[in-house]
Each structure stands twice: as C-alpha cells, then as structure tokens.
Amino acid sequence: GGVVLLGAFLWRQARVPEPLMPLNLWRRPNLAAVMVIGFCLFAAWVGANFFLVLTLQRVLGYSAGEAAMALLPLALGGLIFATLAGRLLPRTGPKPLLLVGLTVYVAGLGLMAAIETGTSYWPHILVAILLAVAGNSITFVAANVVALAHARLDEQSLVGGLFNTGMQVGGGLGLAIMSAVAAGQIASGSSTGAALLSGYQAAFWTAAGIAALGLLVTAAFLRTAGSKPANRDSGPAPARR
C-alpha cells in the first residue's frame, strides 16, 4: 500500500504546475547519494542504540541507572565530535570526512558486536561507544553540508526536510530489520542467555553492514568538491508587470 501511495504521489508531482517536491530536484549532484548515506547512518544508529541498552541490561546485568550512566558518552561525544567536524570541514571538504566518519562508525559497531558476557565497560564498551558516536557525528555534519551544497536558497528547506525524513525512515526500518534478525537468532538458540547474546550480536553486525553500505555509496558515488553548485539565488525571477 505504501509503495502504491508513493508512486501516486510521484506521478502527481510530475504533473502539477507547482509541485511540493519537484522531481528535477533529484538531478542535483550528490543528492540521491547523500540521501542513501543519511538513510544508512540512522538505520544503523537507532537499532544499535536500542540493542546496546538491551545488551547492557539483559546480558551484562546493568541496572537502568547504570546503563544510563554508561551511555552518557553518547551525548557528550556527539557535541564534541560534531563541533570538531565543523571545524575540519573547511579544510578537508565533506567527502574525506564522510569516508573517515563512516569507517570509524563501522569499527565502533563491530566492537559492539564483539561484546561478550564478561566484557568490561573499560576499555571495550566505552571505546565502542566513542567510536560509534564519533563516526555518526562526523558523518552527520558532513552529509548535511553535501545535501544542501547544490540547493538554491528557495530549495534548502525542502532538501533539508527530505534529508531528515530519509534519516527518520532509515531509523525505523533499520530497527525493524535488526529486531527481525535478533529475534530469528534468539529463537534458534538453545539456552536463553547465550541465545540473547547471539541475537544482539547479530543485530550489531547487521548495523555494521548497513553502515558499511553507506561507506560504499560514499566511496563509489559521491562526487568530490569542484562540481558547479546550483544557482544560489532565492528562486526564479519575479514576473514583470
């Protein structure tokens, strides 16, 4: 049903004189690629955070308060690494930051997938959290810049809305996929504790794979800086009287 509605929406947008989403917008350099990157970024992020909480509490025995304190670096790290990315961006350009950010992101998710029943918070879990939040924050900042780089001023709110919508859809779909993977792995396990751990590890590996897909799209399809940006004026010239 959703696919049919989406198709009907696109069909209608191609025919109305003033569409909500002009289809020629997708011809902007890098827009389609960065939409996939943003989708993968949050598809991995939402599910990984969900299963990290479950791992801390149900596998490692943390209380709710202990789990909250253990995850505090996610908030602090996001602020620090996003600020750092903003300062590096004028020097490096967005694509190198995206490549580095997604590589670090995949490494952090891989470390989460390696958590075992006896894993200590320091250094394993803390390092995994810091790598994941560093990679996510750096990628998010650079991807936002790429998404808006070729949009006219009158298109920027639309492009920003599309980018954020893609991330939110990715978050929900990613969590659904990881939940299905984890549930299937847990159902096939013999003992409850081992099956839970195996299911959560499978979810983390799925998140790492989704992030790796974003890295592949960045490396293969994202154009480097230097292509001519779109006209940055506020839109079409006003009609003459």
XYZ file of N, CA and C in Angstrom:
723
model
N 0.802 -1.198 0.000
C 0.000 0.000 0.000
C 0.846 1.264 0.000
N 1.902 1.258 0.837
C 2.782 2.418 0.904
C 3.481 2.689 -0.411
N 3.883 1.613 -1.095
C 4.560 1.765 -2.384
C 3.608 2.365 -3.414
N 2.353 1.925 -3.382
C 1.354 2.458 -4.312
C 1.124 3.945 -4.057
N 1.009 4.318 -2.784
C 0.811 5.731 -2.443
C 2.006 6.577 -2.856
N 3.210 6.040 -2.656
C 4.407 6.774 -3.069
C 4.420 6.967 -4.581
N 4.073 5.905 -5.315
C 4.017 6.010 -6.765
C 2.986 7.029 -7.225
N 1.824 7.035 -6.564
C 0.780 8.005 -6.911
C 1.239 9.431 -6.611
N 1.942 9.598 -5.504
C 2.454 10.928 -5.151
C 3.443 11.423 -6.203
N 4.384 10.566 -6.598
C 5.372 10.963 -7.601
C 4.709 11.250 -8.947
N 3.729 10.438 -9.300
C 3.004 10.660 -10.565
C 2.317 12.018 -10.549
N 1.705 12.345 -9.425
C 1.012 13.627 -9.306
C 1.997 14.794 -9.321
N 3.124 14.630 -8.637
C 4.114 15.701 -8.584
C 4.696 16.014 -9.959
N 4.741 15.025 -10.817
C 5.278 15.231 -12.163
C 4.315 16.004 -13.055
N 3.075 16.195 -12.598
C 2.070 16.796 -13.471
C 1.507 18.130 -12.975
N 1.679 18.444 -11.721
C 1.133 19.713 -11.225
C 2.094 20.854 -11.538
N 1.587 22.078 -11.739
C 2.469 23.200 -12.108
C 3.401 23.633 -10.979
N 2.973 23.492 -9.724
C 3.806 23.880 -8.587
C 3.882 22.713 -7.603
N 4.732 21.736 -7.875
C 4.794 20.537 -7.030
C 5.405 20.818 -5.661
N 4.993 20.023 -4.684
C 5.623 20.097 -3.363
C 7.071 19.647 -3.433
N 7.327 18.631 -4.266
C 8.680 18.108 -4.427
C 8.992 18.008 -5.916
N 9.584 19.041 -6.500
C 9.935 18.972 -7.928
C 10.857 17.782 -8.197
N 10.489 16.960 -9.163
C 11.279 15.755 -9.415
C 12.652 16.071 -9.980
N 12.796 17.238 -10.629
C 14.120 17.583 -11.148
C 15.105 17.917 -10.029
N 14.590 18.010 -8.808
C 15.473 18.228 -7.660
C 16.478 17.087 -7.523
N 16.061 15.885 -7.918
C 16.927 14.712 -7.775
C 18.073 14.705 -8.773
N 18.067 15.662 -9.695
C 19.208 15.795 -10.605
C 20.352 16.583 -9.978
N 20.116 17.158 -8.819
C 21.179 17.882 -8.141
C 22.328 16.930 -7.829
N 23.569 17.368 -8.059
C 24.717 16.496 -7.779
C 24.712 16.012 -6.330
N 24.918 14.738 -6.157
C 25.114 14.100 -4.849
C 23.848 13.938 -4.012
N 22.704 14.493 -4.436
C 21.535 14.442 -3.563
C 21.065 13.006 -3.323
N 20.941 12.220 -4.389
C 20.491 10.838 -4.218
C 21.483 10.041 -3.374
N 22.783 10.241 -3.629
C 23.798 9.507 -2.870
C 23.758 9.869 -1.395
N 23.638 11.163 -1.095
C 23.665 11.566 0.316
C 22.370 11.170 1.023
N 21.276 11.034 0.295
C 20.053 10.514 0.901
C 20.241 9.067 1.346
N 20.911 8.273 0.523
C 21.203 6.884 0.899
C 22.147 6.851 2.096
N 23.140 7.732 2.097
C 24.090 7.786 3.212
C 23.364 8.135 4.513
N 22.499 9.157 4.470
C 21.741 9.525 5.661
C 20.818 8.414 6.123
N 20.194 7.730 5.168
C 19.334 6.589 5.493
C 20.134 5.516 6.229
N 21.290 5.155 5.692
C 22.125 4.123 6.312
C 22.650 4.569 7.673
N 22.998 5.854 7.777
C 23.535 6.384 9.026
C 22.564 6.165 10.180
N 21.307 6.536 9.974
C 20.342 6.415 11.064
C 19.737 5.021 11.154
N 19.711 4.280 10.062
C 19.253 2.894 10.133
C 20.140 2.094 11.076
N 21.440 2.334 11.006
C 22.371 1.655 11.907
C 22.309 2.234 13.314
N 22.157 3.549 13.414
C 22.259 4.239 14.707
C 21.120 3.884 15.666
N 19.892 3.965 15.208
C 18.740 3.734 16.083
C 18.738 2.298 16.598
N 18.940 1.349 15.699
C 18.951 -0.046 16.117
C 20.110 -0.381 17.033
N 21.294 0.155 16.740
C 22.462 -0.124 17.573
C 22.267 0.414 18.982
N 21.708 1.604 19.113
C 21.443 2.157 20.440
C 20.435 1.313 21.206
N 19.398 0.875 20.523
C 18.378 0.039 21.158
C 18.986 -1.258 21.687
N 19.772 -1.920 20.858
C 20.335 -3.202 21.280
C 21.510 -3.043 22.235
N 22.147 -1.885 22.240
C 23.193 -1.651 23.231
C 22.586 -1.563 24.629
N 21.458 -0.896 24.757
C 20.768 -0.833 26.051
C 20.367 -2.233 26.507
N 19.805 -3.023 25.604
C 19.416 -4.391 25.954
C 20.623 -5.223 26.359
N 21.732 -5.054 25.661
C 22.942 -5.812 25.988
C 23.454 -5.444 27.373
N 23.497 -4.161 27.662
C 23.981 -3.722 28.974
C 23.104 -4.265 30.100
N 21.797 -4.255 29.918
C 20.897 -4.642 31.000
C 20.631 -6.145 31.056
N 20.393 -6.764 29.921
C 19.956 -8.163 29.935
C 21.100 -9.157 29.817
N 22.230 -8.720 29.288
C 23.385 -9.618 29.165
C 24.420 -9.330 30.246
N 24.731 -8.048 30.455
C 25.775 -7.678 31.408
C 25.230 -7.346 32.790
N 23.917 -7.289 32.948
C 23.324 -7.121 34.266
C 23.324 -5.712 34.817
N 23.468 -4.707 33.983
C 23.427 -3.322 34.453
C 21.998 -2.970 34.892
N 21.894 -2.133 35.921
C 20.594 -1.561 36.267
C 20.254 -0.462 35.258
N 19.021 0.037 35.339
C 18.627 1.110 34.420
C 19.502 2.345 34.614
N 19.792 2.682 35.867
C 20.644 3.836 36.146
C 22.065 3.634 35.662
N 22.599 2.429 35.864
C 23.961 2.137 35.407
C 24.051 2.182 33.883
N 23.026 1.672 33.221
C 23.020 1.712 31.755
C 22.960 3.157 31.256
N 22.164 3.990 31.933
C 22.074 5.397 31.534
C 23.419 6.096 31.691
N 24.113 5.836 32.793
C 25.427 6.443 33.004
C 26.432 5.926 31.976
N 26.330 4.640 31.642
C 27.251 4.054 30.666
C 27.081 4.678 29.289
N 25.865 5.131 28.994
C 25.581 5.711 27.679
C 25.762 7.224 27.641
N 26.141 7.822 28.765
C 26.335 9.272 28.806
C 27.333 9.779 27.761
N 28.413 9.028 27.451
C 29.336 9.496 26.399
C 28.685 9.693 25.033
N 27.529 9.088 24.795
C 26.841 9.318 23.523
C 26.456 10.788 23.375
N 25.938 11.373 24.461
C 25.530 12.777 24.403
C 26.735 13.705 24.369
N 27.676 13.469 25.262
C 28.852 14.337 25.321
C 29.697 14.197 24.061
N 29.866 12.964 23.606
C 30.667 12.725 22.406
C 30.050 13.353 21.176
N 28.709 13.313 21.078
C 28.054 13.928 19.932
C 28.355 15.409 19.834
N 28.319 16.094 20.967
C 28.618 17.528 20.986
C 30.066 17.804 20.583
N 30.978 17.027 21.138
C 32.407 17.254 20.883
C 32.763 16.949 19.434
N 32.343 15.795 18.948
C 32.761 15.372 17.608
C 32.041 16.147 16.505
N 30.813 16.569 16.745
C 30.133 17.403 15.751
C 30.825 18.762 15.627
N 31.250 19.315 16.764
C 31.991 20.584 16.732
C 33.317 20.421 16.000
N 34.008 19.322 16.283
C 35.281 19.050 15.613
C 35.084 18.912 14.108
N 34.034 18.202 13.706
C 33.768 18.028 12.275
C 33.504 19.368 11.600
N 32.770 20.252 12.281
C 32.503 21.566 11.718
C 33.767 22.375 11.492
N 34.741 22.202 12.361
C 35.998 22.940 12.202
C 36.891 22.329 11.125
N 36.810 21.027 10.957
C 37.645 20.361 9.953
C 37.089 20.507 8.542
N 35.790 20.686 8.449
C 35.122 20.672 7.142
C 35.700 21.671 6.141
N 35.964 22.936 6.512
C 36.523 23.866 5.522
C 37.906 23.458 5.018
N 38.632 22.680 5.801
C 39.985 22.278 5.404
C 39.990 21.019 4.541
N 39.094 20.111 4.832
C 39.146 18.809 4.166
C 38.101 18.644 3.069
N 36.981 19.353 3.180
C 35.854 19.076 2.306
C 35.030 17.932 2.880
N 33.798 17.744 2.414
C 32.916 16.754 3.033
C 33.251 15.294 2.749
N 33.722 14.974 1.537
C 33.898 13.553 1.223
C 34.948 12.873 2.099
N 36.139 13.458 2.326
C 37.088 12.805 3.235
C 36.515 12.599 4.636
N 35.752 13.578 5.122
C 35.140 13.419 6.442
C 34.110 12.296 6.445
N 33.343 12.189 5.372
C 32.373 11.099 5.275
C 33.065 9.743 5.267
N 34.148 9.623 4.511
C 34.872 8.353 4.450
C 35.458 7.986 5.808
N 36.075 8.963 6.468
C 36.649 8.704 7.792
C 35.544 8.415 8.804
N 34.504 9.250 8.793
C 33.430 9.079 9.757
C 32.750 7.727 9.648
N 32.429 7.300 8.446
C 31.752 6.016 8.270
C 32.668 4.839 8.586
N 33.963 4.976 8.302
C 34.909 3.913 8.655
C 34.987 3.745 10.169
N 35.091 4.865 10.875
C 35.123 4.825 12.342
C 33.802 4.278 12.889
N 32.723 4.656 12.264
C 31.385 4.192 12.656
C 31.282 2.671 12.553
N 31.718 2.133 11.439
C 31.687 0.676 11.248
C 32.555 -0.017 12.297
N 33.722 0.562 12.596
C 34.606 -0.025 13.608
C 33.935 -0.052 14.976
N 33.263 1.035 15.346
C 32.574 1.072 16.630
C 31.454 0.051 16.713
N 30.678 -0.088 15.648
C 29.601 -1.079 15.631
C 30.158 -2.497 15.664
N 31.298 -2.706 15.002
C 31.935 -4.014 15.057
C 32.383 -4.371 16.463
N 32.899 -3.383 17.202
C 33.275 -3.627 18.598
C 32.053 -3.949 19.455
N 30.937 -3.295 19.177
C 29.707 -3.629 19.903
C 29.296 -5.075 19.640
N 29.483 -5.522 18.411
C 29.129 -6.900 18.066
C 30.023 -7.916 18.758
N 31.186 -7.467 19.233
C 32.127 -8.374 19.904
C 31.949 -8.404 21.416
N 30.936 -7.720 21.951
C 30.681 -7.747 23.397
C 30.259 -9.150 23.816
N 30.875 -9.652 24.872
C 30.560 -10.972 25.424
C 30.019 -10.805 26.846
N 29.653 -11.918 27.475
C 29.066 -11.853 28.816
C 30.030 -11.281 29.854
N 31.331 -11.460 29.663
C 32.289 -10.954 30.637
C 32.979 -9.673 30.221
N 32.513 -9.020 29.188
C 33.170 -7.811 28.685
C 33.033 -6.670 29.689
N 34.141 -5.999 29.972
C 34.122 -4.870 30.903
C 33.814 -3.571 30.155
N 33.327 -2.599 30.931
C 32.993 -1.310 30.323
C 34.238 -0.630 29.789
N 35.300 -0.634 30.577
C 36.580 -0.085 30.127
C 37.531 -1.232 29.839
N 38.184 -1.265 28.673
C 38.070 -0.252 27.620
C 37.055 -0.584 26.529
N 36.610 -1.847 26.477
C 35.905 -2.321 25.284
C 34.633 -1.518 24.981
N 33.705 -1.483 25.928
C 32.403 -0.878 25.636
C 32.526 0.629 25.446
N 33.320 1.280 26.301
C 33.486 2.725 26.176
C 34.119 3.100 24.839
N 35.133 2.357 24.429
C 35.779 2.636 23.137
C 34.786 2.426 21.991
N 33.985 1.363 22.079
C 32.976 1.115 21.041
C 31.986 2.273 20.955
N 31.538 2.760 22.112
C 30.595 3.883 22.138
C 31.225 5.137 21.546
N 32.464 5.424 21.939
C 33.136 6.633 21.452
C 33.379 6.572 19.948
N 33.782 5.411 19.453
C 33.985 5.276 18.010
C 32.671 5.450 17.253
N 31.609 4.828 17.768
C 30.320 4.917 17.080
C 29.792 6.348 17.065
N 29.866 7.030 18.215
C 29.329 8.396 18.255
C 30.219 9.353 17.466
N 31.523 9.113 17.463
C 32.418 9.950 16.651
C 32.097 9.787 15.172
N 31.988 8.546 14.727
C 31.686 8.301 13.318
C 30.335 8.840 12.913
N 29.331 8.641 13.770
C 27.991 9.128 13.462
C 27.951 10.651 13.390
N 28.578 11.319 14.353
C 28.533 12.785 14.405
C 29.269 13.414 13.230
N 30.446 12.896 12.927
C 31.229 13.427 11.812
C 30.479 13.235 10.496
N 29.909 12.052 10.323
C 29.169 11.764 9.093
C 27.934 12.645 8.970
N 27.228 12.836 10.073
C 26.008 13.644 10.051
C 26.294 15.081 9.626
N 27.334 15.666 10.182
C 27.682 17.053 9.839
C 28.054 17.164 8.363
N 28.930 16.276 7.904
C 29.381 16.337 6.513
C 28.241 16.044 5.539
N 27.375 15.103 5.884
C 26.265 14.756 4.995
C 25.276 15.911 4.859
N 25.033 16.632 5.939
C 24.157 17.801 5.858
C 24.698 18.843 4.892
N 26.003 19.064 4.941
C 26.631 20.038 4.048
C 26.490 19.593 2.597
N 26.710 18.313 2.344
C 26.587 17.792 0.981
C 25.149 17.935 0.483
N 24.189 17.621 1.344
C 22.784 17.675 0.932
C 22.371 19.072 0.483
N 22.882 20.096 1.155
C 22.462 21.469 0.865
C 23.384 22.197 -0.101
N 24.510 21.587 -0.448
C 25.536 22.301 -1.214
C 25.044 22.761 -2.578
N 24.195 21.995 -3.229
C 23.771 22.316 -4.589
C 22.307 22.751 -4.661
N 21.732 23.066 -3.511
C 20.339 23.523 -3.491
C 20.282 25.044 -3.531
N 19.339 25.577 -4.315
C 19.109 27.013 -4.276
C 18.540 27.396 -2.910
N 18.587 28.676 -2.603
C 18.087 29.132 -1.308
C 16.621 28.763 -1.109
N 15.826 28.848 -2.174
C 14.410 28.526 -2.039
C 14.160 27.023 -1.977
N 15.195 26.212 -2.200
C 15.051 24.758 -2.143
C 15.615 24.165 -0.859
N 16.339 24.953 -0.080
C 17.088 24.380 1.031
C 16.191 23.782 2.112
N 15.061 24.419 2.394
C 14.163 23.844 3.397
C 13.593 22.513 2.919
N 13.272 22.424 1.629
C 12.755 21.177 1.065
C 13.813 20.084 1.107
N 15.030 20.413 0.675
C 16.108 19.421 0.681
C 16.417 18.978 2.108
N 16.473 19.940 3.032
C 16.708 19.581 4.428
C 15.615 18.684 4.974
N 14.365 18.974 4.607
C 13.264 18.127 5.041
C 13.342 16.726 4.466
N 13.696 16.623 3.182
C 13.852 15.307 2.560
C 14.963 14.512 3.228
N 16.084 15.192 3.503
C 17.220 14.516 4.121
C 16.849 13.989 5.504
N 16.206 14.822 6.304
C 15.819 14.395 7.650
C 14.732 13.327 7.624
N 13.819 13.424 6.666
C 12.801 12.383 6.530
C 13.440 11.048 6.170
N 14.412 11.088 5.250
C 15.118 9.862 4.887
C 15.814 9.229 6.073
N 16.404 10.056 6.937
C 17.067 9.517 8.127
C 16.060 8.892 9.088
N 14.913 9.558 9.277
C 13.913 9.016 10.198
C 13.329 7.701 9.677
N 13.075 7.644 8.381
C 12.603 6.385 7.787
C 13.669 5.306 7.958
N 14.927 5.682 7.738
C 16.016 4.733 7.927
C 16.082 4.222 9.348
N 15.898 5.113 10.332
C 15.935 4.690 11.727
C 14.872 3.654 12.041
N 13.646 3.903 11.596
C 12.571 2.955 11.853
C 12.761 1.636 11.129
N 13.148 1.717 9.859
C 13.329 0.498 9.079
C 14.535 -0.294 9.572
N 15.609 0.414 9.923
C 16.790 -0.273 10.436
C 16.496 -1.024 11.718
N 15.755 -0.398 12.628
C 15.390 -1.070 13.879
C 14.526 -2.296 13.606
N 13.604 -2.179 12.654
C 12.752 -3.320 12.313
C 13.575 -4.482 11.763
N 14.528 -4.169 10.886
C 15.369 -5.220 10.305
C 16.215 -5.884 11.382
N 16.845 -5.068 12.235
C 17.702 -5.636 13.283
C 16.899 -6.443 14.294
N 15.687 -5.991 14.596
C 14.832 -6.741 15.518
C 14.466 -8.100 14.937
N 14.178 -8.132 13.641
C 13.855 -9.403 12.993
C 15.057 -10.338 12.994
N 16.244 -9.789 12.712
C 17.466 -10.600 12.721
C 17.728 -11.149 14.117
N 17.624 -10.285 15.128
C 17.876 -10.719 16.503
C 16.855 -11.755 16.952
N 15.581 -11.530 16.627
C 14.535 -12.470 17.030
C 14.747 -13.837 16.398
N 15.129 -13.855 15.134
C 15.398 -15.128 14.473
C 16.564 -15.866 15.091
N 17.610 -15.128 15.456
C 18.779 -15.744 16.074
C 18.453 -16.246 17.475
N 17.692 -15.468 18.239
C 17.331 -15.873 19.600
C 16.442 -17.103 19.578
N 15.505 -17.154 18.635
C 14.585 -18.294 18.552
C 15.302 -19.589 18.234
N 16.431 -19.501 17.536
C 17.160 -20.713 17.154
C 18.167 -21.145 18.211
N 18.315 -20.364 19.294
C 19.312 -20.678 20.319
C 18.825 -21.743 21.282
N 19.795 -22.373 21.959
C 19.460 -23.448 22.888
C 19.238 -22.933 24.307
N 20.121 -22.071 24.808
C 19.954 -21.532 26.157
C 19.599 -20.059 26.070
N 18.806 -19.595 27.027
C 18.276 -18.235 26.951
C 19.372 -17.186 26.947
N 20.327 -17.270 27.887
C 21.388 -16.270 27.973
C 22.242 -16.230 26.727
N 22.680 -17.401 26.279
C 23.524 -17.465 25.086
C 22.756 -17.029 23.850
N 21.471 -17.378 23.791
C 20.661 -17.002 22.632
C 20.455 -15.492 22.577
N 20.222 -14.872 23.735
C 20.082 -13.418 23.773
C 21.338 -12.739 23.254
N 22.485 -13.174 23.783
C 23.749 -12.575 23.362
C 23.966 -12.757 21.869
N 23.693 -13.958 21.373
C 23.869 -14.233 19.948
C 22.954 -13.354 19.097
N 21.712 -13.172 19.547
C 20.775 -12.331 18.808
C 21.202 -10.877 18.778
N 21.680 -10.380 19.913
C 22.122 -8.990 19.969
C 23.382 -8.777 19.128
N 24.267 -9.751 19.162
C 25.467 -9.647 18.321
C 25.095 -9.619 16.843
N 24.137 -10.449 16.460
C 23.688 -10.448 15.062
C 23.100 -9.093 14.675
N 22.384 -8.464 15.612
C 21.826 -7.135 15.336
C 22.937 -6.110 15.128
N 23.976 -6.170 15.961
C 25.092 -5.231 15.806
C 25.826 -5.451 14.482
N 26.006 -6.706 14.098
C 26.662 -6.971 12.813
C 25.805 -6.453 11.654
N 24.490 -6.558 11.804
C 23.600 -6.002 10.782
C 23.761 -4.489 10.692
N 23.848 -3.830 11.855
C 24.068 -2.380 11.875
C 25.387 -2.021 11.206
N 26.429 -2.797 11.504
C 27.730 -2.534 10.879
C 27.654 -2.706 9.367
N 26.900 -3.700 8.918
C 26.741 -3.910 7.482
C 26.001 -2.766 6.807
N 24.977 -2.232 7.478
C 24.241 -1.095 6.922
C 25.143 0.129 6.825
N 25.936 0.369 7.886
C 26.874 1.496 7.857
C 27.925 1.305 6.770
N 28.367 0.066 6.582
C 29.341 -0.218 5.526
C 28.753 0.053 4.144
N 27.452 -0.178 3.985
C 26.790 0.163 2.719
C 26.863 1.671 2.471
N 26.650 2.456 3.520
C 26.800 3.904 3.387
C 28.213 4.299 3.002
N 29.194 3.607 3.562
C 30.598 3.865 3.216
C 30.860 3.539 1.751
N 30.307 2.436 1.280
C 30.472 2.043 -0.122
C 29.844 3.071 -1.059
N 28.659 3.545 -0.722
C 27.996 4.565 -1.545
C 28.829 5.842 -1.580
N 29.391 6.216 -0.435
C 30.239 7.413 -0.380
C 31.443 7.272 -1.296
N 32.121 6.139 -1.197
C 33.337 5.937 -1.983
C 33.047 5.836 -3.479
N 31.928 5.210 -3.834
C 31.673 4.915 -5.246
C 30.873 5.991 -5.972
N 29.968 6.665 -5.274
C 29.012 7.522 -5.979
C 29.062 8.996 -5.602
N 29.658 9.338 -4.475
C 29.671 10.743 -4.076
C 30.747 11.487 -4.841
N 30.358 12.552 -5.510
C 31.320 13.349 -6.265
C 32.127 14.217 -5.320
N 33.376 14.432 -5.681
C 34.219 15.308 -4.878
C 33.865 16.754 -5.157
N 34.360 17.639 -4.314
C 34.086 19.066 -4.488
C 34.660 19.542 -5.807
N 34.034 20.539 -6.360
C 34.535 21.090 -7.614
C 33.481 21.134 -8.681
N 32.406 20.312 -8.536
C 31.313 20.435 -9.478
C 30.576 21.729 -9.197
N 30.040 22.329 -10.216
C 29.454 23.658 -10.092
C 28.161 23.592 -9.304
N 28.032 24.387 -8.230
C 26.796 24.360 -7.472
C 25.644 24.989 -8.224
N 24.460 24.667 -7.749
C 23.271 25.262 -8.369
C 23.240 26.747 -8.097
N 22.478 27.457 -8.927
C 22.309 28.892 -8.709
C 21.774 29.122 -7.306
N 22.488 29.902 -6.489
C 22.146 30.041 -5.084
C 21.191 31.202 -4.820
N 20.575 31.747 -5.885
C 19.659 32.850 -5.632
C 18.393 32.335 -4.969
N 17.516 33.217 -4.635
C 16.343 32.844 -3.844
C 15.252 32.181 -4.665
N 15.492 31.972 -5.948
C 14.498 31.291 -6.757
C 14.323 31.976 -8.085
N 13.285 31.645 -8.810
C 13.070 32.248 -10.101
C 12.815 33.743 -10.002
N 13.182 34.455 -11.052
C 12.990 35.905 -11.052
C 11.507 36.234 -11.026
N 11.138 37.315 -10.326
C 9.718 37.684 -10.284
C 9.212 38.094 -11.663
N 7.953 37.829 -11.894
C 7.360 38.177 -13.193
C 7.267 39.691 -13.341
N 7.530 40.152 -14.553
C 7.424 41.589 -14.816
C 5.971 41.980 -15.039
N 5.675 43.212 -14.686
C 4.320 43.721 -14.905
C 4.121 44.126 -16.353
